[in-house]
Tab-separated table of C-alpha atoms and ligand atoms in Angstrom:
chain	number	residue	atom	x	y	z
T	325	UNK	CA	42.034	47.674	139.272
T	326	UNK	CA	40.509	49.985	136.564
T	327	UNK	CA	39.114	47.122	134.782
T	328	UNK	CA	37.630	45.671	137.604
T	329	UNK	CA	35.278	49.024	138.072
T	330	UNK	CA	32.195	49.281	135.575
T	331	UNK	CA	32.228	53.160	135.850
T	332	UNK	CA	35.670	53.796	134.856
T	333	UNK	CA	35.369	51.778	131.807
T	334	UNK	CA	36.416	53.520	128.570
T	335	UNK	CA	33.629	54.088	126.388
T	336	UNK	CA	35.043	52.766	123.663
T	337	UNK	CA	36.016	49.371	124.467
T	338	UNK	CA	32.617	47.406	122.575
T	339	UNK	CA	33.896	44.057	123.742
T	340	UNK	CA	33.819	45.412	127.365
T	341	UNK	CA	30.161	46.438	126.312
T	342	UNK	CA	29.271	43.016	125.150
T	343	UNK	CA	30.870	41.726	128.365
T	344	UNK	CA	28.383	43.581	130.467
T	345	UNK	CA	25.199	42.381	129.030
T	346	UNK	CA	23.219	40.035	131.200
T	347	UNK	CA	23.113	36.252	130.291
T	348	UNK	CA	19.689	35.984	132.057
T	349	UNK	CA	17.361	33.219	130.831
T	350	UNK	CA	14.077	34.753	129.750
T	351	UNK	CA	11.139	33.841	127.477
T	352	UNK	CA	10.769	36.204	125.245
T	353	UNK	CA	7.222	37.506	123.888
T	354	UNK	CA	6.340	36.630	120.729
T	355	UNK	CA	5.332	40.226	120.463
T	356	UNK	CA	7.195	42.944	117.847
T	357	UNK	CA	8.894	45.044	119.732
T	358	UNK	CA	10.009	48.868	119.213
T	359	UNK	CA	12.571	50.993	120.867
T	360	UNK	CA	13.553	54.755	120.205
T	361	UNK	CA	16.112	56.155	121.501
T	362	UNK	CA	19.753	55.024	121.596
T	363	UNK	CA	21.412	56.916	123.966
T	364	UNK	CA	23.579	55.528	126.870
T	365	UNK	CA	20.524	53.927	128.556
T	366	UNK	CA	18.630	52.519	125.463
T	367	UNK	CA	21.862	51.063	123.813
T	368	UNK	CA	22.319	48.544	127.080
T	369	UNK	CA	18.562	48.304	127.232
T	370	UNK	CA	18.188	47.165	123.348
T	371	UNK	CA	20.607	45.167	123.412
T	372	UNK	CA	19.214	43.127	126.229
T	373	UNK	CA	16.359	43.006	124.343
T	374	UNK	CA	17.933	40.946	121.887
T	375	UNK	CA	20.125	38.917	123.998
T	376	UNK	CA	17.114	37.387	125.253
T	377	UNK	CA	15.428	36.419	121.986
T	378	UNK	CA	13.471	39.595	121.533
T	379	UNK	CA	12.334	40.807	118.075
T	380	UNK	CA	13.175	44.776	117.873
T	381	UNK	CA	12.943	47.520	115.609
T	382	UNK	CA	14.898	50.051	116.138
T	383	UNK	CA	14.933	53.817	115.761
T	384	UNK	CA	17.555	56.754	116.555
T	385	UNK	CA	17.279	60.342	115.923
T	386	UNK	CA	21.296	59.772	114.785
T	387	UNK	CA	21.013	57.057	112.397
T	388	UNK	CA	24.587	55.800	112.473
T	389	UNK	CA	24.059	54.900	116.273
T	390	UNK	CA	21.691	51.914	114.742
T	391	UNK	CA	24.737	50.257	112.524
T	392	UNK	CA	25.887	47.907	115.625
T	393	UNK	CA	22.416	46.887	116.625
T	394	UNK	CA	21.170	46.010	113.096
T	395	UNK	CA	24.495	43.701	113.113
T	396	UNK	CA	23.041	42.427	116.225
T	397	UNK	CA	19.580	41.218	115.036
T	398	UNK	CA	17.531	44.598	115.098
T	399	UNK	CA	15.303	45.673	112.350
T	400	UNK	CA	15.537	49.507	111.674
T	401	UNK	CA	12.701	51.864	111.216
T	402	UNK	CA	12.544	54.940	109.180
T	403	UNK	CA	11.103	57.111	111.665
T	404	UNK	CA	9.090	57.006	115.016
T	405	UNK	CA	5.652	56.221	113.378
T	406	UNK	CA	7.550	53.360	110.816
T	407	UNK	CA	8.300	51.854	114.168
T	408	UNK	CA	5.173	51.744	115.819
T	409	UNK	CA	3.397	51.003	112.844
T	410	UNK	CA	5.320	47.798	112.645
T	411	UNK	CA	5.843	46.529	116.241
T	412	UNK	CA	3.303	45.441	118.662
T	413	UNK	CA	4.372	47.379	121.922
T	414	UNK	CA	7.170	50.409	121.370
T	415	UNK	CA	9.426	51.895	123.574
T	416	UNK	CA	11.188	55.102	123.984
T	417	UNK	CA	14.071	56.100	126.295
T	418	UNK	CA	15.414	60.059	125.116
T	419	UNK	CA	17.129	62.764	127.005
T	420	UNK	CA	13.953	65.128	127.729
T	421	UNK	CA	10.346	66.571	127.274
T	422	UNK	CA	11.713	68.300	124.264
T	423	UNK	CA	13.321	65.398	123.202
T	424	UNK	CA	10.140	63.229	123.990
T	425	UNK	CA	7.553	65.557	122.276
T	426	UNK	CA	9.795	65.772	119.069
T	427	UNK	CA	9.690	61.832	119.021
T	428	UNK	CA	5.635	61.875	119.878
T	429	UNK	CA	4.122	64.494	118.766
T	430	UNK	CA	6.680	65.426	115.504
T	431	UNK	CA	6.397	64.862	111.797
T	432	UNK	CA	6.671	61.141	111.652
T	433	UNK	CA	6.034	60.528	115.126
T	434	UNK	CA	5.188	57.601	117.282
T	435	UNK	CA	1.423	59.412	116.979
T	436	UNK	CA	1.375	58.871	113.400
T	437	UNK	CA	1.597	54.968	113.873
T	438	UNK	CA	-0.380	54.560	116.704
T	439	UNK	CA	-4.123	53.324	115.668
T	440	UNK	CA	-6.430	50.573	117.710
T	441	UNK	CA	-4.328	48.295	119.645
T	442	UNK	CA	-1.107	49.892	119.007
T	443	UNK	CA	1.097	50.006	122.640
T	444	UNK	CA	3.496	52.770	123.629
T	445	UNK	CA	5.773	52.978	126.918
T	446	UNK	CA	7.382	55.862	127.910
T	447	UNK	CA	10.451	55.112	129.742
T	448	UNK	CA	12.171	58.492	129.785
T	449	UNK	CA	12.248	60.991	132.428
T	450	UNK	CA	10.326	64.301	131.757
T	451	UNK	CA	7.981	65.974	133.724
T	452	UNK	CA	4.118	64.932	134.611
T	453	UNK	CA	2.405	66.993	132.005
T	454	UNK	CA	4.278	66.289	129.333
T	455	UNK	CA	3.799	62.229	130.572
T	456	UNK	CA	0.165	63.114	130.997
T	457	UNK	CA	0.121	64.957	127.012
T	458	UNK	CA	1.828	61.540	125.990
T	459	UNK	CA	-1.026	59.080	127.319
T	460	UNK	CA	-3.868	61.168	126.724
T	461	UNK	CA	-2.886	61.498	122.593
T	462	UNK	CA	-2.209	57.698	122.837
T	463	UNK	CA	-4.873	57.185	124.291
T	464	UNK	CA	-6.944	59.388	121.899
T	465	UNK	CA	-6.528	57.540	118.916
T	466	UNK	CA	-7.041	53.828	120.530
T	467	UNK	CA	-3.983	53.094	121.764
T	468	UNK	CA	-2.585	52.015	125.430
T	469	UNK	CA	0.124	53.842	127.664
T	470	UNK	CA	2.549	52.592	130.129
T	471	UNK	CA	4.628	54.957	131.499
T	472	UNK	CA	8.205	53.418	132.576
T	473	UNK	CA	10.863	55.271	133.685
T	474	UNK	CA	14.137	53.333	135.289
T	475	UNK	CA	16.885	54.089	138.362
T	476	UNK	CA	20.317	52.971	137.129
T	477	UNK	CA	22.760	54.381	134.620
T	478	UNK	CA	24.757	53.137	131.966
T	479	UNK	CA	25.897	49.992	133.575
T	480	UNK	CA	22.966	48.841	134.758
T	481	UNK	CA	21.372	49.076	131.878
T	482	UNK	CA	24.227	47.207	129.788
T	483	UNK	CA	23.359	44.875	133.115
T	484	UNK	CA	20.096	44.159	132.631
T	485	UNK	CA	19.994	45.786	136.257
T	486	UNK	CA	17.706	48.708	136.414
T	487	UNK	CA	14.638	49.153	138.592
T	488	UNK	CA	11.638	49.529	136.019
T	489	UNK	CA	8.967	52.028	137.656
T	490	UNK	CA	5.669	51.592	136.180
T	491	UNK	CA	2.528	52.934	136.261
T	492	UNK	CA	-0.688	53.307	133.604
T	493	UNK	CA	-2.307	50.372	131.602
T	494	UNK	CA	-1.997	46.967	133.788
T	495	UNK	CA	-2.402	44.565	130.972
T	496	UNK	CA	0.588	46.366	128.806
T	497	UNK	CA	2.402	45.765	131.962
T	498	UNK	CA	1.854	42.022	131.967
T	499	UNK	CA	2.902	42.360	128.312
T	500	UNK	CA	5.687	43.971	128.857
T	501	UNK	CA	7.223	41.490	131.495
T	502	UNK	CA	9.646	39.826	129.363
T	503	UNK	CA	10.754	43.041	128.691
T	504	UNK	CA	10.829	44.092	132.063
T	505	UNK	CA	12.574	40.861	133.026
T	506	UNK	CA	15.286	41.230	130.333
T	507	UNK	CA	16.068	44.902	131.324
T	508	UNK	CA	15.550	45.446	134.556
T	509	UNK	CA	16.736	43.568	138.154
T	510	UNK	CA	12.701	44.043	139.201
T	511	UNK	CA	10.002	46.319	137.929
T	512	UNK	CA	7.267	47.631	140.196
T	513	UNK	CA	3.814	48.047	138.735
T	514	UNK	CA	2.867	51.137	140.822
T	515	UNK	CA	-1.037	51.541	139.658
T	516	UNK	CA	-2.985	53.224	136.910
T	517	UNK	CA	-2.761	56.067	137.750
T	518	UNK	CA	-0.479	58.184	134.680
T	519	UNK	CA	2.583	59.990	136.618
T	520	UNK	CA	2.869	57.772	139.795
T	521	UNK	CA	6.394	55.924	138.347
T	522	UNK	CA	7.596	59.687	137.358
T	523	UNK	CA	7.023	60.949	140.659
T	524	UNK	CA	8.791	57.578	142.505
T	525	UNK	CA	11.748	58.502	139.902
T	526	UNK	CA	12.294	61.959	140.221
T	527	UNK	CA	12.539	61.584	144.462
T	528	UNK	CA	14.663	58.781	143.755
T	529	UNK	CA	16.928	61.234	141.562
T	530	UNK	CA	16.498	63.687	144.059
T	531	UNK	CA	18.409	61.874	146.678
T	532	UNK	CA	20.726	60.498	143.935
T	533	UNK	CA	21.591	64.449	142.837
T	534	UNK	CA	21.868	65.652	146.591
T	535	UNK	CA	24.323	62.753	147.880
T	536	UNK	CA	26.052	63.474	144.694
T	537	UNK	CA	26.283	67.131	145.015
T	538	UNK	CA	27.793	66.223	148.898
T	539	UNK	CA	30.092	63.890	147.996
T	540	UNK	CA	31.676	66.245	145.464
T	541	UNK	CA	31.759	68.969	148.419
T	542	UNK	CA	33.196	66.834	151.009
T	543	UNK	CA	35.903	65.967	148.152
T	544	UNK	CA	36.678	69.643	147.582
T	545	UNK	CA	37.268	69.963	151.338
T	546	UNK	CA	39.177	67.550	152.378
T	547	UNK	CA	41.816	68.534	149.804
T	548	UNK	CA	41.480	72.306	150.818
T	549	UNK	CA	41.658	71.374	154.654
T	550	UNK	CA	44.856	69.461	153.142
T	551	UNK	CA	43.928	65.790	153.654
T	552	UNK	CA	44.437	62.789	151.442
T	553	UNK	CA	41.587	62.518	149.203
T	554	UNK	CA	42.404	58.900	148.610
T	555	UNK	CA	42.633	58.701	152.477
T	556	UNK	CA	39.297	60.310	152.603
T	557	UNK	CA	37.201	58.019	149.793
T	558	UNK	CA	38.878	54.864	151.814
T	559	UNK	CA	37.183	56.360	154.611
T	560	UNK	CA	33.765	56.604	153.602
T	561	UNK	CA	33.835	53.294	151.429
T	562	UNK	CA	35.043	51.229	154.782
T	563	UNK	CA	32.015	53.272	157.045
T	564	UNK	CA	28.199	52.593	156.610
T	565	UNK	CA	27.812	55.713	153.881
T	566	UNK	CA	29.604	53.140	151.348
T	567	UNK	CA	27.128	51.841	148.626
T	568	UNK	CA	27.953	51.965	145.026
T	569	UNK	CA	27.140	55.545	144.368
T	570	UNK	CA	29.735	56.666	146.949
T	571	UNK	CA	32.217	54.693	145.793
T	572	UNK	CA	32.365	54.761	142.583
T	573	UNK	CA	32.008	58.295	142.127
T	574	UNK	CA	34.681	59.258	144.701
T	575	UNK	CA	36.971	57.179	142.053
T	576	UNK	CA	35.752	59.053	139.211
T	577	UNK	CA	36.840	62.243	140.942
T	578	UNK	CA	40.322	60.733	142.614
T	579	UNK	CA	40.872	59.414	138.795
T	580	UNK	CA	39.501	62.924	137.053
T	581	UNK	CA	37.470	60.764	134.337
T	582	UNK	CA	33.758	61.880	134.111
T	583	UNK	CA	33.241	60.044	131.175
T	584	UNK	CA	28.925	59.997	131.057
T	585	UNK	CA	27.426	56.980	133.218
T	586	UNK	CA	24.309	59.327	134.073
T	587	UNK	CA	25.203	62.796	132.298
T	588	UNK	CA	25.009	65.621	134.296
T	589	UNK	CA	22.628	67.396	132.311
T	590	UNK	CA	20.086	64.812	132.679
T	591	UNK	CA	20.677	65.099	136.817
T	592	UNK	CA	20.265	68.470	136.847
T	593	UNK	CA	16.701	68.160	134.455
T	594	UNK	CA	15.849	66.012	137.054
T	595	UNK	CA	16.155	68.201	140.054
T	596	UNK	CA	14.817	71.034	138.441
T	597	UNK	CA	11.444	68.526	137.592
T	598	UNK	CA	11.654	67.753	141.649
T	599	UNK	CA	11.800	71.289	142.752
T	600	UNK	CA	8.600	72.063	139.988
T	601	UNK	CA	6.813	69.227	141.988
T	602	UNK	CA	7.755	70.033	145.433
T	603	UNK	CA	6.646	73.245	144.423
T	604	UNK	CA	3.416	72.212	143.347
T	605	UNK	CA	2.197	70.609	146.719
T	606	UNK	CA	4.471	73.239	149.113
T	607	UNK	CA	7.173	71.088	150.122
T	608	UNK	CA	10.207	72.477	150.901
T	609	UNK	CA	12.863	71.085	149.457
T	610	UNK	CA	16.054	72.844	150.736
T	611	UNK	CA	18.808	70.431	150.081
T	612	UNK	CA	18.044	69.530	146.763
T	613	UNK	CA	17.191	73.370	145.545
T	614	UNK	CA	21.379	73.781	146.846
T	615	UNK	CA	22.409	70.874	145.071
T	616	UNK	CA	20.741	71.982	141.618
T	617	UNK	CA	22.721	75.694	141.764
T	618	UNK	CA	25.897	73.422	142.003
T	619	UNK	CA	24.621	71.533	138.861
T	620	UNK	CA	24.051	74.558	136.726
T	621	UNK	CA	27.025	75.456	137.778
T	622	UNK	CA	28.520	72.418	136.276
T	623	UNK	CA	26.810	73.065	133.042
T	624	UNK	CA	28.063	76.624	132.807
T	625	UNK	CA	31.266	75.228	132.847
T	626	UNK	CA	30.760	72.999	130.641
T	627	UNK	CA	29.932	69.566	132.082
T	628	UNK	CA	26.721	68.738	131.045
T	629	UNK	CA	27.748	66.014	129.037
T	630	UNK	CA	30.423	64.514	131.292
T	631	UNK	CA	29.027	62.693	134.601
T	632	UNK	CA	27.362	63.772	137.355
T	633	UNK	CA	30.642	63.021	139.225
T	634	UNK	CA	31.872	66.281	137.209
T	635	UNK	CA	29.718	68.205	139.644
T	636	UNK	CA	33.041	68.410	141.649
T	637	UNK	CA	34.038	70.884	139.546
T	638	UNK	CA	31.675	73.038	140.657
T	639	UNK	CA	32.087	72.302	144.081
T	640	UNK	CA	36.317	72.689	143.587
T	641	UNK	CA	36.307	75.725	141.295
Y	498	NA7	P1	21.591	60.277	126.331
Y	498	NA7	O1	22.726	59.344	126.333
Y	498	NA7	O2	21.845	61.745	126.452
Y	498	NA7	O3	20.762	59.974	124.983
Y	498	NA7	C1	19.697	60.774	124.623
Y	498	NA7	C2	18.878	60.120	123.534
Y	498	NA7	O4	17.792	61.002	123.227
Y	498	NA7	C3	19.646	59.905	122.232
Y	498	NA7	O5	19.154	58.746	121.602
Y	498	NA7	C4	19.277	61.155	121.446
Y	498	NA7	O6	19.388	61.007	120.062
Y	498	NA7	C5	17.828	61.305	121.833
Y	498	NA7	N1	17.312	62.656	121.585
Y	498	NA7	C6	17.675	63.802	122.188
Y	498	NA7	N2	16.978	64.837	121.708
Y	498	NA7	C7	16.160	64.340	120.753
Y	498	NA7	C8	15.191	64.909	119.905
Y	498	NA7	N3	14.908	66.231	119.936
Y	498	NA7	N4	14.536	64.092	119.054
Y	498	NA7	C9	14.804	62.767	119.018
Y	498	NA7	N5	15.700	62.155	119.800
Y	498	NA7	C10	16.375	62.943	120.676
Y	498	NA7	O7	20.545	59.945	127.480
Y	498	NA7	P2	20.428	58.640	128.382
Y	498	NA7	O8	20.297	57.458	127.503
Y	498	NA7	O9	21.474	58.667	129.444
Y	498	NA7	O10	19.044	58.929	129.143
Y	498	NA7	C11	17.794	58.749	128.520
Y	498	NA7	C12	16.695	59.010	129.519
Y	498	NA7	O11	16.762	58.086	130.617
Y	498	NA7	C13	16.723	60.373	130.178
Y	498	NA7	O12	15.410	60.844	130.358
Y	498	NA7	C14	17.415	60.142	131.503
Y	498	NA7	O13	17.081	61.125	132.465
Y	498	NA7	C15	16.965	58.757	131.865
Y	498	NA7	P3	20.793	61.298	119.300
Y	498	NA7	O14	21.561	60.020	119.395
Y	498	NA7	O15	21.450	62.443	120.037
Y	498	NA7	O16	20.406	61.652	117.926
């Protein structure tokens, strides 16, 4: 049964990882491509890259995290700029803003490398300025800017299943297909204008955060109202609220195993990014402001780097 589920996989069985990764047929660009960033999203993402016939140059802030994808056919870089001075188009997928201006704008940073012609794609999730700060220093030393940030989590990405959200320079996007095609399930090229995929993203995470943040109430509930929880998640995954998210998580918390699909630090970033933006054009945003006070709870006790499912220890303490 376990086996059968993709999020309660142990994250140590590699083979399982190698299992995952998509078989799709793409034609890969002839272009050099760069990728920073090999967390649980770029690791699946990478090495989709070079399933399909990509060439990629790799770079991690934890060097040791690059061993298995140099044995796979990546080149490594010494730094941010060594990458982006050698590749064509680079890509970046980190935890945060801070995470994304350390990689940018730091000593040996993707700005360093980037002169006339040189592409960059931000596919993390940070806020709008900070994506805005990106493109514009990019842009200011003759280089182009896609920003790219993805819905899915670790599976997906190991997948090749995520939905790419794009927005920014159209012809990097028709460079990027392959890319796109060897990552991602579809990817939507939402105009030029810099912060339109960010904004699609964080609502998307928004809903993702608040369902979450229910499902992890209605868990601590039932059992305090003394019903079956197992009852209960057979329940809602026979009614029309089952989809994946549902699920899957209401096995993570039957089975107690958060081990990080989507960490829960990185769902509660995102809600607090929502709540800056529904701030900024006075939309109230009541559900989702109640759903992020149960996710800092989670952190304070100490689940920030387990899965978002952990959030039901918030809800259940
Ligand atoms: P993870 O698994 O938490 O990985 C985070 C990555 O970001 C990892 O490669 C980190 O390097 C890197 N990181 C974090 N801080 C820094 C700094 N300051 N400088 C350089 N690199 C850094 O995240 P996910 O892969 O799940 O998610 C990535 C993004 O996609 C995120 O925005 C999500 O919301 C969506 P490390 O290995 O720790 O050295």
């Amino acid at each position: 049964e376990e086996e059968d589920d993709p999020y309660l996989m142990h994250e140590d069985k590699e083979e399982s990882m190698m299992n995952k990764l998509t078989n799709k047929a793409v034609i890969p660009t002839p272009l050099r491509i760069g990728f920073l960033g090999l967390g649980i999203m770029g690791q699946g993402m990478v090495m989709n890259l070079l399933r399909s016939g990509h060439e990629v140059t790799i770079w991690n802030r934890t060097a040791a995290k690059t061993r298995e994808f140099s044995k796979a056919g990546a080149f490594r870089g010494n730094s941010p700029a060594d990458v982006v001075q050698s590749c064509d188009i680079t890509f970046t997928c980190v935890s945060d803003s801070v995470a994304v201006r350390d990689v940018v704008f730091g000593n040996q940073g993707v700005l360093q490398g980037i002169t006339k012609g040189k592409c960059y794609v931000e596919m993390s999730t940070v806020d709008e300025e900070t994506v805005q700060d990106v493109a514009d220093a990019v842009m200011a030393r003759g280089g182009t800017f896609l920003e790219a940030p993805v819905c899915g989590s670790r599976v997906p990405a190991l997948e090749g299943q995520l939905i790419i959200l794009t927005s920014g320079d159209r012809k990097l996007y028709d460079d990027c297909y392959s890319c796109f095609e060897a990552m991602g399930r579809k990817s939507f090229y939402l105009g030029n204008e810099v912060g339109t995929a960010t904004r699609m993203k964080l609502i998307h995470n928004m809903l993702l955060g608040t369902m979450m943040a229910s499902l992890a109430e209605g868990m601590a509930l039932a059992e305090k109202v003394g019903l079956d929880q197992e009852d209960f998640a057979e329940v809602l995954s026979l009614g029309s609220l089952s989809c994946p998210t549902i699920n899957h998580k209401a096995q993570a918390i039957l089975n107690q195993r958060h081990d990080p699909h989507f960490p829960l630090q990185h769902q509660q970033k995102d809600l607090r990014l929502v709540l800056s933006m529904g701030d900024s054009v006075e939309q109230p945003l009541f559900l989702a402001a109640a759903a992020n006070e149960l996710y800092k709870k989670a952190r304070r006790l100490g689940y920030g780097e387990g899965d978002i499912s952990a959030v039901y220890r918030a809800a259940c303490s």
